[in-house]
Short mmCIF file of C-alpha atoms and ligand atoms in Angstrom, two decimals:
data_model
loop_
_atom_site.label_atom_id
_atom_site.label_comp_id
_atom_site.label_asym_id
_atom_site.label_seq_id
_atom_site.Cartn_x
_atom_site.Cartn_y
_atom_site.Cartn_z
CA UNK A 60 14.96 -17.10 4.38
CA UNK A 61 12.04 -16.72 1.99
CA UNK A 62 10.00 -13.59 1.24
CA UNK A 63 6.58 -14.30 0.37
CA UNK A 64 6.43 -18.37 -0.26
CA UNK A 65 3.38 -17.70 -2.43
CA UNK A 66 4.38 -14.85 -4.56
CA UNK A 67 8.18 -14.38 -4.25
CA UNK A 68 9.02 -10.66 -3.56
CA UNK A 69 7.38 -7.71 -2.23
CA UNK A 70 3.52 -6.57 -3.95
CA UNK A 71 2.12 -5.19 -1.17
CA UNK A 72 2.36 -3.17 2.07
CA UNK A 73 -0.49 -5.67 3.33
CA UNK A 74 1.99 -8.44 3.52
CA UNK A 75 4.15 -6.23 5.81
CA UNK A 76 3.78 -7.09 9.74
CA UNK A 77 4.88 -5.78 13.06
CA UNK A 78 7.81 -8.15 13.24
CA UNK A 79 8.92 -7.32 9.84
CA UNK A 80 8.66 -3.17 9.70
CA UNK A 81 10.62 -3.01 13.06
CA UNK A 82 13.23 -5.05 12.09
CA UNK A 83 13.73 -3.52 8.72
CA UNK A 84 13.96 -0.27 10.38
CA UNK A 85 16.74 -1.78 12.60
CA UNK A 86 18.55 -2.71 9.43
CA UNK A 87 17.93 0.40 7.76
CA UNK A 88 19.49 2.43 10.81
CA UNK A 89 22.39 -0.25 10.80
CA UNK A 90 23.12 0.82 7.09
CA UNK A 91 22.87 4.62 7.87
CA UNK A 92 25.41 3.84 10.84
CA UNK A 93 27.73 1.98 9.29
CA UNK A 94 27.97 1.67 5.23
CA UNK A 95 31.28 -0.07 5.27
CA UNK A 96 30.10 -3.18 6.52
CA UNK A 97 27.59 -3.63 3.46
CA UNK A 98 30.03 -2.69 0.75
CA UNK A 99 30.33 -5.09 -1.94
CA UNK A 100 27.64 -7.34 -0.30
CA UNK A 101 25.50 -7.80 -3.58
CA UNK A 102 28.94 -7.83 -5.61
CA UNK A 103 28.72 -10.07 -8.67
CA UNK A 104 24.30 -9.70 -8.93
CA UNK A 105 22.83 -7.68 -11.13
CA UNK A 106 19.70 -6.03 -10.29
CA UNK A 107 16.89 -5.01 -13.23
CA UNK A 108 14.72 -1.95 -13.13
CA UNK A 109 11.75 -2.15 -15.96
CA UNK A 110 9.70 1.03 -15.60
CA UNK A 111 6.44 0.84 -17.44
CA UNK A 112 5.20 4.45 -16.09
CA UNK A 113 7.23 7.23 -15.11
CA UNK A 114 9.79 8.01 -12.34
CA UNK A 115 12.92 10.01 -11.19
CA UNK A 116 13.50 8.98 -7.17
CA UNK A 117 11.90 5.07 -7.11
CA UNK A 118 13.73 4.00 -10.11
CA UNK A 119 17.56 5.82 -9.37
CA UNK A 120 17.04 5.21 -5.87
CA UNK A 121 16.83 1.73 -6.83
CA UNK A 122 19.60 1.83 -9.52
CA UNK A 123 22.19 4.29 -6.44
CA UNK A 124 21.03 1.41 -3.90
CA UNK A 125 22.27 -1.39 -6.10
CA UNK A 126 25.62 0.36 -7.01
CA UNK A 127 26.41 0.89 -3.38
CA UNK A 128 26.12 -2.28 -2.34
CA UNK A 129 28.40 -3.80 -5.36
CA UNK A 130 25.79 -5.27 -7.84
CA UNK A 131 25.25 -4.07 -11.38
CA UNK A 132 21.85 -2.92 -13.05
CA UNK A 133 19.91 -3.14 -16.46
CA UNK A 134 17.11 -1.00 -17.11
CA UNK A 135 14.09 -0.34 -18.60
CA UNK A 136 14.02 3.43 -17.95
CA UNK A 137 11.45 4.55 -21.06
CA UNK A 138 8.39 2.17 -22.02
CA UNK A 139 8.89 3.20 -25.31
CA UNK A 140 11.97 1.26 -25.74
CA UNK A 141 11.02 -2.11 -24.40
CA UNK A 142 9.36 -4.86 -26.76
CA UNK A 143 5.99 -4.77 -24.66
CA UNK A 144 5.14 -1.62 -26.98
CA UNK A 145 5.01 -4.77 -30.18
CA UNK A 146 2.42 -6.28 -27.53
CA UNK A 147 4.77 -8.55 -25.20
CA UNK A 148 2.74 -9.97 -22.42
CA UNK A 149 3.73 -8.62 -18.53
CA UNK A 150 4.16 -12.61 -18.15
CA UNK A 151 6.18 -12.61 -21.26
CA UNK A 152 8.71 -10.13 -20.40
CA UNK A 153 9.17 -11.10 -16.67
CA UNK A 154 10.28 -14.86 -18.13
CA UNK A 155 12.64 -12.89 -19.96
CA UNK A 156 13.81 -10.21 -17.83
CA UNK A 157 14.15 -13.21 -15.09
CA UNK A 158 16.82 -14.69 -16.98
CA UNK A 159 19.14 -11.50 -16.86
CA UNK A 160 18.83 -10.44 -13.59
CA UNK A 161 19.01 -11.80 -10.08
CA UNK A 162 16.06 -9.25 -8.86
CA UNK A 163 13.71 -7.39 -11.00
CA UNK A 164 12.07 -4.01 -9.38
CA UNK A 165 8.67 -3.44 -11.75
CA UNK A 166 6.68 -0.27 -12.11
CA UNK A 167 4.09 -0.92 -14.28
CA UNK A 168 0.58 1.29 -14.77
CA UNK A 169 -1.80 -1.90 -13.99
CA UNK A 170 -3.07 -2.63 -10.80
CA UNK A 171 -2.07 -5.59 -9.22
CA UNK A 172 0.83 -5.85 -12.26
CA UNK A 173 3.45 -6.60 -9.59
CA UNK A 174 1.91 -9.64 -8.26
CA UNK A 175 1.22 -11.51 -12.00
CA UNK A 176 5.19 -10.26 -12.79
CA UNK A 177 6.33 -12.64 -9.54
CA UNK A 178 4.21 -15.58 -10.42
CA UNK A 179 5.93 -15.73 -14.24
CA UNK A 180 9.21 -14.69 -12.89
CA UNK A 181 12.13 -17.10 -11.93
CA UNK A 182 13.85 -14.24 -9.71
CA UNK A 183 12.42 -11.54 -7.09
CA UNK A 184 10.35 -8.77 -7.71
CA UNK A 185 9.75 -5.88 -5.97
CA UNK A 186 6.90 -3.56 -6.98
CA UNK A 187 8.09 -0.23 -7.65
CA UNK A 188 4.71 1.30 -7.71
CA UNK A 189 2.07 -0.83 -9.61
CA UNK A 190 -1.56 1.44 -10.60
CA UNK A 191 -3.79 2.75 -7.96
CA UNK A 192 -2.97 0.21 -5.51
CA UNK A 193 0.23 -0.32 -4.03
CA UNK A 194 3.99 1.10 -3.54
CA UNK A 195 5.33 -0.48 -0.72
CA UNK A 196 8.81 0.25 -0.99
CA UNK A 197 7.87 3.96 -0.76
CA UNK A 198 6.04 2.83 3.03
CA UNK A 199 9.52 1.80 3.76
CA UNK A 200 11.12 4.98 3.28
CA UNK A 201 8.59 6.98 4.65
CA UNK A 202 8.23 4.71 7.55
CA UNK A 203 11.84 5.13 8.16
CA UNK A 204 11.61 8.33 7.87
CA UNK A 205 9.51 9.01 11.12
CA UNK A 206 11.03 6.33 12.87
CA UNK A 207 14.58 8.77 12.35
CA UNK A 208 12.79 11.02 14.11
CA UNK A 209 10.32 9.23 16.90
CA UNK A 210 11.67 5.57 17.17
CA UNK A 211 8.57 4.04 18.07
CA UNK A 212 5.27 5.28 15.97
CA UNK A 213 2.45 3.99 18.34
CA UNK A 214 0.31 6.55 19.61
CA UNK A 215 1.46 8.90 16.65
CA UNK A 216 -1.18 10.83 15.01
CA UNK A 217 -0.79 10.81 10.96
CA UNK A 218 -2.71 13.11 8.61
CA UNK A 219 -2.61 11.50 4.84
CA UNK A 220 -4.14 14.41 2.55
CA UNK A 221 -5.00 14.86 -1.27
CA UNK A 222 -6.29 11.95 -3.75
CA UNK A 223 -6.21 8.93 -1.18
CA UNK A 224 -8.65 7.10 -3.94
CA UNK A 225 -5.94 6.82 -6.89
CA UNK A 226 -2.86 7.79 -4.88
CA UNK A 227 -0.87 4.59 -4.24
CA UNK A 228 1.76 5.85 -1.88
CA UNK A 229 -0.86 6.93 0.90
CA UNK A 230 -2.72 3.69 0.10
CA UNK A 231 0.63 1.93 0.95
CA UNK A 232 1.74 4.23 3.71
CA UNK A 233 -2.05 3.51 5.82
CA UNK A 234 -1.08 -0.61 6.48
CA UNK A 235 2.27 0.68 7.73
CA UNK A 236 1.12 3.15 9.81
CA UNK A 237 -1.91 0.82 11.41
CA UNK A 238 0.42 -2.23 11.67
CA UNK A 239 3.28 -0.05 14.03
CA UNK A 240 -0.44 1.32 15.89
CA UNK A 241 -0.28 4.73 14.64
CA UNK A 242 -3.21 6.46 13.99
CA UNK A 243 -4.63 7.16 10.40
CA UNK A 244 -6.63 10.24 10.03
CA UNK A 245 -7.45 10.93 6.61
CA UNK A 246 -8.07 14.41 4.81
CA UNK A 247 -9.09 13.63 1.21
CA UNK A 248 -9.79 16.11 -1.50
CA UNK A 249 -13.74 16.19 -1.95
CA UNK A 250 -14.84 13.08 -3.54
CA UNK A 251 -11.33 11.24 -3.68
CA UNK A 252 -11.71 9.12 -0.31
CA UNK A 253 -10.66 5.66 0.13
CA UNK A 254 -13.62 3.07 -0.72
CA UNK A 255 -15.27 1.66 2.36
CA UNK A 256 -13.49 -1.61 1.75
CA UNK A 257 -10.14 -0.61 2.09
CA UNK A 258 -10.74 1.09 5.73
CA UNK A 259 -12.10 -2.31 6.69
CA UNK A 260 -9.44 -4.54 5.44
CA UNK A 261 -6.96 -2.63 7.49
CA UNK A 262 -9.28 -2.68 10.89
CA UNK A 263 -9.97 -5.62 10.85
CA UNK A 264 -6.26 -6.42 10.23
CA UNK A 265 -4.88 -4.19 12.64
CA UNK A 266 -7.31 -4.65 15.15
CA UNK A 267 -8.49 -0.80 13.95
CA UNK A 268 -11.87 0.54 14.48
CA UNK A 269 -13.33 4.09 12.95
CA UNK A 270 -13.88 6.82 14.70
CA UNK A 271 -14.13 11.08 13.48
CA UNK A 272 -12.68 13.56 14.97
CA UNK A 273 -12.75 17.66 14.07
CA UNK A 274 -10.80 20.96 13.14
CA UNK A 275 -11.49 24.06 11.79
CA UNK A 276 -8.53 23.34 9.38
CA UNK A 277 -9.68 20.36 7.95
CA UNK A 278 -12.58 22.44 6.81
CA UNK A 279 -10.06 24.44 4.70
CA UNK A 280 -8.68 21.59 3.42
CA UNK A 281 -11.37 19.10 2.40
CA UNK A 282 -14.61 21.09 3.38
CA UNK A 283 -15.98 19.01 5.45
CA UNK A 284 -14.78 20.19 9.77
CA UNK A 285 -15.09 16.54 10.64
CA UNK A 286 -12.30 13.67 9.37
CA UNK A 287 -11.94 9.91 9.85
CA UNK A 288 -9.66 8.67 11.55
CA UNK A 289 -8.49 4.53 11.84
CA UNK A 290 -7.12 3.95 15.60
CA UNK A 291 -6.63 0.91 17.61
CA UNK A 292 -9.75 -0.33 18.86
CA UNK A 293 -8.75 0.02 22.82
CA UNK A 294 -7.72 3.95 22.04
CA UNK A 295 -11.13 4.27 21.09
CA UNK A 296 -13.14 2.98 23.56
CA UNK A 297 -11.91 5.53 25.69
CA UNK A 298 -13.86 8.09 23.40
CA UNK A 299 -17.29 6.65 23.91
CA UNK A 300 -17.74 8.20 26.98
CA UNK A 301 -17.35 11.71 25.38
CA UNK A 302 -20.09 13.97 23.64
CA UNK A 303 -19.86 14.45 20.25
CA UNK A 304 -16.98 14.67 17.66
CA UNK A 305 -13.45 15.67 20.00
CA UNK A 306 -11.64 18.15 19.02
CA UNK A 307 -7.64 16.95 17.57
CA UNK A 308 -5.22 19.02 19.00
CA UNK A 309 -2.15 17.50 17.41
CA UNK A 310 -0.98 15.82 14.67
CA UNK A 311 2.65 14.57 14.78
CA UNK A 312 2.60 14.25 10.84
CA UNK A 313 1.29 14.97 7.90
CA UNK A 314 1.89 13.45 4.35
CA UNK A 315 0.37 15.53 1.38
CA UNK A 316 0.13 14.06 -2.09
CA UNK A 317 -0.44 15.05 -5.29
CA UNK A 318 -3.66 14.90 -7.43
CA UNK A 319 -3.14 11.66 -9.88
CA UNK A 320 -3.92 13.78 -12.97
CA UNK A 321 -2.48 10.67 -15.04
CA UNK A 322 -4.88 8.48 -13.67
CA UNK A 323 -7.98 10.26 -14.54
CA UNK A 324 -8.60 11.71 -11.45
CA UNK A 325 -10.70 14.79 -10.65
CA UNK A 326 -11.54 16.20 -7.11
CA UNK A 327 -15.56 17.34 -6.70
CA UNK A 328 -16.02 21.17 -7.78
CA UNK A 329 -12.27 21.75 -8.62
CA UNK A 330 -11.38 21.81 -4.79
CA UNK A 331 -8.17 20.05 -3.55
CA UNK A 332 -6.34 20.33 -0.24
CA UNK A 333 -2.74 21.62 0.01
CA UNK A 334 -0.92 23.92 2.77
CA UNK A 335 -0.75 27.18 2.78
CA UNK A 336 2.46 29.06 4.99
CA UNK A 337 -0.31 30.52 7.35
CA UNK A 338 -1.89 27.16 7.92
CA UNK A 339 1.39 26.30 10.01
CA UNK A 340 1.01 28.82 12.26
CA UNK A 341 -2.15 26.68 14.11
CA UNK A 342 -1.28 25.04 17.16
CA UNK A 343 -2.65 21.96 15.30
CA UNK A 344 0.83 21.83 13.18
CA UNK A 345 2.88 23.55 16.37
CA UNK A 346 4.98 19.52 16.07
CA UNK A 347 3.70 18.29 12.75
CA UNK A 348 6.24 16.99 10.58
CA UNK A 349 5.77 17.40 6.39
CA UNK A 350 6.14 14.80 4.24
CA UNK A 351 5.43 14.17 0.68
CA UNK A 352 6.34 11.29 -1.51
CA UNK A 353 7.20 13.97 -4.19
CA UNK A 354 6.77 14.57 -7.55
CA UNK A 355 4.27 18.04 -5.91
CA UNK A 356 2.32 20.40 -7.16
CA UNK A 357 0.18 23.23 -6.19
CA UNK A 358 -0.56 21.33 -2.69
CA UNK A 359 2.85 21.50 -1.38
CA UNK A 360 4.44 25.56 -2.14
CA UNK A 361 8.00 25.82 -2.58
CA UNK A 362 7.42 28.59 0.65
CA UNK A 363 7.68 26.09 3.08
CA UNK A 364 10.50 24.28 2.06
CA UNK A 365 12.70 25.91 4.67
CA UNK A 366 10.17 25.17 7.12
CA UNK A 367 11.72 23.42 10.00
CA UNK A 368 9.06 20.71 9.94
CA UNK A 369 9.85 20.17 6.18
CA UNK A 370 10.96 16.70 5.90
CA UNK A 371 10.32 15.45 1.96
CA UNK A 372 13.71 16.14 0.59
CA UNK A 373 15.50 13.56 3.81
CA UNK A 374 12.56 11.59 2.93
CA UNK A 375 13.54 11.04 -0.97
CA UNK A 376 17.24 10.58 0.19
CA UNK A 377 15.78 7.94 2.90
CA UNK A 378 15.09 5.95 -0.50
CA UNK A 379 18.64 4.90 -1.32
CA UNK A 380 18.65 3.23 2.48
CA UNK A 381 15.79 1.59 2.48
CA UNK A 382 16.17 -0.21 -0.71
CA UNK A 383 19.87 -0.88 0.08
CA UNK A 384 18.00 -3.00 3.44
CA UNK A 385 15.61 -4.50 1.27
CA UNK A 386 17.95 -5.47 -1.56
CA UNK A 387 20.22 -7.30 1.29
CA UNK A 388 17.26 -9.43 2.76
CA UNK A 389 16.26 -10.66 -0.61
CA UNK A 390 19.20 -11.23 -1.59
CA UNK A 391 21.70 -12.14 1.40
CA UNK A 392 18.89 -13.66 3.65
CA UNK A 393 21.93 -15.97 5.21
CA UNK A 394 24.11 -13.01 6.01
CA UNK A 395 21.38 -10.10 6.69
CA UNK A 396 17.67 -11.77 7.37
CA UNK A 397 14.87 -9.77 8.31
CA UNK A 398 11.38 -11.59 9.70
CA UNK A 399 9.36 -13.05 6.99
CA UNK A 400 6.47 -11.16 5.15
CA UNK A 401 2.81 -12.08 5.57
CA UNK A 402 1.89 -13.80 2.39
CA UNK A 403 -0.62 -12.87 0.58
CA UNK A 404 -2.58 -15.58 -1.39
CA UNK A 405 -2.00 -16.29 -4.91
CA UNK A 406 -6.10 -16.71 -4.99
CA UNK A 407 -8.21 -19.30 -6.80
CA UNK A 408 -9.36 -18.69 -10.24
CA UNK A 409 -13.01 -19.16 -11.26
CA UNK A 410 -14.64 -18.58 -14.18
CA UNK A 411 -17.87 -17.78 -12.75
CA UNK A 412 -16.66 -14.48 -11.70
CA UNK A 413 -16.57 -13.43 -14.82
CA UNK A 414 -14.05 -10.51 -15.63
CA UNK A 415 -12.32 -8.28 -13.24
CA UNK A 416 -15.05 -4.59 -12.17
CA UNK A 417 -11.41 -2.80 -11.97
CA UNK A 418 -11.09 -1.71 -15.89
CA UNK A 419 -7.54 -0.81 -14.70
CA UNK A 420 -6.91 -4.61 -13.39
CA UNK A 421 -3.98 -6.52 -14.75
CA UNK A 422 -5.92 -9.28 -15.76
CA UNK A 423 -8.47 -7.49 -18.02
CA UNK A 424 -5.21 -6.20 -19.89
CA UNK A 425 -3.60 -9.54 -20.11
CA UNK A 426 -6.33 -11.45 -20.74
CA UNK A 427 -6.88 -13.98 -17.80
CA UNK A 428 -9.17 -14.95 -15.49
CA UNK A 429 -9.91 -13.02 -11.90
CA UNK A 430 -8.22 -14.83 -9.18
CA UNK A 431 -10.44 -14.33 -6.40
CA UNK A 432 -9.22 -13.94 -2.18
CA UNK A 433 -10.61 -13.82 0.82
CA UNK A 434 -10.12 -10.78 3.14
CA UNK A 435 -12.09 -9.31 6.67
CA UNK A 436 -12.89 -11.38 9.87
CA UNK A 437 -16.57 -10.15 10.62
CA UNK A 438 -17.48 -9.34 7.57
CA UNK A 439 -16.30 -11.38 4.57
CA UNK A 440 -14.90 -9.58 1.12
CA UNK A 441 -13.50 -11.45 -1.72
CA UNK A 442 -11.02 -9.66 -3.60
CA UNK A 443 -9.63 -9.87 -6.97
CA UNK A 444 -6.24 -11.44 -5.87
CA UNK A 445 -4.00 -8.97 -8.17
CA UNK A 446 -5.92 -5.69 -7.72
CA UNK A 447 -7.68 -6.01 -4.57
CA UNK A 448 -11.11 -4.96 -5.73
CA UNK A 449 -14.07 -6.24 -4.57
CA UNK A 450 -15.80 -8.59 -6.11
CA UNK A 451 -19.21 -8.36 -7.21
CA UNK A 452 -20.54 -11.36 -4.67
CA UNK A 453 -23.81 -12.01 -2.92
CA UNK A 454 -23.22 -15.74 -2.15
CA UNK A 455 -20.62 -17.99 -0.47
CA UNK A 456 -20.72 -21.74 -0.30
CA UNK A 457 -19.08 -24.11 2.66
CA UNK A 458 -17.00 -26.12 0.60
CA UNK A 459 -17.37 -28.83 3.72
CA UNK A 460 -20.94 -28.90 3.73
CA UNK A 461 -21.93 -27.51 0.88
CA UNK A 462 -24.24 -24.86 2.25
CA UNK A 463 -24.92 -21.67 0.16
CA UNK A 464 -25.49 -18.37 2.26
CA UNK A 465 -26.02 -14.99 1.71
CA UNK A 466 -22.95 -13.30 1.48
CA UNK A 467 -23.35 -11.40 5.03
CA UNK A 468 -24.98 -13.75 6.99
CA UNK A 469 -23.13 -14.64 10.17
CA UNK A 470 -22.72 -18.26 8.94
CA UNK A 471 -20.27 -17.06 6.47
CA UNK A 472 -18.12 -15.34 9.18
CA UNK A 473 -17.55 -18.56 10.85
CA UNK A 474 -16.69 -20.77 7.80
CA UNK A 475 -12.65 -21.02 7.69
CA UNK A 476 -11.29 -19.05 4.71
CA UNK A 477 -10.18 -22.20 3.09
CA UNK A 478 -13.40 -23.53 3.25
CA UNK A 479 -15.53 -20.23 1.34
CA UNK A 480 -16.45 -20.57 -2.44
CA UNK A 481 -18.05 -17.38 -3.69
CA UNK A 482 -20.70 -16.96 -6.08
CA UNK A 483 -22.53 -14.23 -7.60
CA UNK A 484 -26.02 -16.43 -8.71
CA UNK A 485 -27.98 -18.85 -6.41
CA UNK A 486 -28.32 -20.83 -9.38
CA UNK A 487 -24.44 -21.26 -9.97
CA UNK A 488 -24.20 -22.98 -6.98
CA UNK A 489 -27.07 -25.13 -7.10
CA UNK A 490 -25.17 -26.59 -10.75
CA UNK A 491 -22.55 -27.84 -8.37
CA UNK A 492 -24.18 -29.25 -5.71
CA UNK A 493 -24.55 -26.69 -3.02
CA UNK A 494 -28.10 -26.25 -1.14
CA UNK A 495 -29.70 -23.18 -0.32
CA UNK A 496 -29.44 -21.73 4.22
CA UNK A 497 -30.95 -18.80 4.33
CA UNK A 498 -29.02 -18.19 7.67
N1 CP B 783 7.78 8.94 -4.93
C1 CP B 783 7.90 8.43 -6.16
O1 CP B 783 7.44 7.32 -6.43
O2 CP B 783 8.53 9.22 -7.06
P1 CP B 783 8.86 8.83 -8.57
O3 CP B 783 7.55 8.72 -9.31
O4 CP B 783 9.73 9.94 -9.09
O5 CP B 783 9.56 7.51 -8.56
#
């Protein structure tokens, strides 16, 4: 069975689906059960970590999850010592790399640096944390995680806290939580919230909407007493009948992460959220399990690691597991399949678009052309395909017809995504052919 036909491997928690996360988290329980059985079953492969940034659990998680089940490893552990410091191309090394290894697991500090790796690469990759924008591996483990403790997540009530704009593991974490219909409230530090975009993608995938909800905590925490949460749609029509913000009077989890210093990032007047020992004492936290993709800081005190909710140190051994299950359906699909990924487009380059807006997108450091994709259902976005960011578009074109709209009319929402050409000038479009609707 194949993993993503377009891009072979695993970029993104977006490709993940219903069918897929509960299934994994079948295997990953079968592994815990029983390691016997899976001995040996990647005997003869050899696996290849290249880490272009940092890391202690991903990468010898990885390597301890590979040994276990019988295959070898090569690594790049250090940047420093690989040959993209004399200015190898990403595409460069992964033609390499691909002919060493049966699987290559890439960190890289890019965004969207995962996805380019796959398309030059003749073997697997799995993105072991790529930029701002995606870890999904780490969704795994901290999926499994929960499900050790709950079984089923629906209904569950999530808090993801700290620098949700750069932090790629909460970013990640969200389209795993909203595709097994947990709930997604989200406690940023001031000024580091997720981009309006992003909420929508995963609503309108998930069949989310947006709705706030309040706590004198989160006040403490973020300074603001109200906090969004993303919910499915039926859960909150049954809130329209109320007055005002509701009060939330539990949440069943709550993942803290760490301010992405290395990534520029800076929360508004110094202030960023983190627990405290007495902040466990509210009745909000009475159940709430702690978890924290780790490496912490200041948010996360060494106090509460006795804590009986404290969960992050199972969580980081949950690693070795989780890869061991994905290893196995990448590469022993006829022995141990698991439902395929959604794939996510390769996208359609156009030269139009000019560069990449994301400074920190793969392509503007390899020197390409943006790929552009379609994403959202009412509302259309189009996306650099390896970064995700929006794309600075105020036209789309029926490909069909040949119609040019504005970008949010409701025409647009009703041409087929295969059909939508964007454009950022009227002009542009009249050059190749397309007429001006103003609806
Ligand atoms: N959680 C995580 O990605 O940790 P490392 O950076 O140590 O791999």
């Amino acid at each position: 069975m194949r993993l993503l036909p377009v891009l072979e491997g695993l970029h993104s928690a977006e490709a993940f689906n219903p069918g897929f996360l509960r299934a994994f988290l079948e295997r990953t329980r079968a592994l815990e059960a029983g390691p016997a059985e899976f001995q040996d079953a990647l005997a003869g492969r050899v696996i290849a970590t290249v880490f272009e940034e940092p890391s202690t659990r991903t990468r010898l998680s990885f390597e301890s999850a590979a040994l276990r089940l019988g295959a070898g490893v090569i690594s790049v552990a250090d940047p420093k010592t690989s040959s993209a410091v004399k200015g190898e191309s990403l595409r460069d090394t992964a033609r390499i790399v691909s002919g060493y290894s049966d699987l290559i697991v890439w960190r890289h500090p890019r965004d969207g640096a995962s996805r380019l790796a796959a398309q030059a690469a003749q073997v697997p990759v799995i993105n072991g944390g790529d930029g701002r924008i995606g870890h999904p591996t780490q969704t795994l483990l901290d999926l499994y995680t929960l499900y050790r403790e709950w079984g089923d997540l629906a209904g569950r009530t999530v808090g993801l806290m700290g620098d949700l704009r750069n932090g790629r593991t909460a970013r990640s974490l969200a389209w795993g939580l909203a595709l097994l219909e947990a709930r997604v409230l989200q406690l940023p530090a001031p000024g580091l919230a997720w981009e309006a975009s992003f909420e929508q993608r995963i609503a309108d995938r998930a069949g989310y909407a947006l709705r706030h909800v309040r706590h004198p905590l989160f006040r403490t925490w973020t300074g603001e007493e109200t906090a969004r949460v993303l919910e499915p749609r039926l859960a909150t029509q049954g809130w329209l009948f109320g007055d005002g913000v509701p009060l939330l009077e539990r949440l069943d989890a709550l993942y803290l992460t760490r301010l992405q210093e290395e990534r520029g990032a800076a929360p508004r007047d110094g202030v960023y959220p983190g627990l405290r020992p007495a902040h466990l004492a509210d009745p909000l936290l009475e159940q709430c399990l702690l978890l924290h993709p780790l490496p912490r800081r200041q948010e996360l005190p060494e106090e509460l690691d006795e804590d009986p909710r404290a969960r992050y140190f199972e969580q980081a051994r949950n690693g070795v597991l989780a890869r061991q299950a994905l290893y196995l359906a990448m590469l022993r699909a006829e022995r141990w399949p698991l439902p395929e990924l959604t794939p996510l487009p390769a996208g359609h380059p156009d030269a139009e678009l000019g560069v990449c807006p994301n400074p920190n997108c793969i392509t503007r450091a390899e020197g390409i052309p943006v790929p552009w994709r379609v994403a959202g259902k009412v509302q259309r976005l189009f996306l650099c395909a390896y970064c995700d960011a929006l794309l600075p578009v105020d036209y789309a074109g029926c490909r069909s017809t040949l119609r040019l709209h504005p970008l949010h009319s409701p025409s647009v929402a009703r041409i087929h995504p295969e059909n939508l050409r964007p454009f950022r000038a009227r002009e542009a479009a009249q050059r190749q052919g397309y007429t001006w609707s103003e609806a």
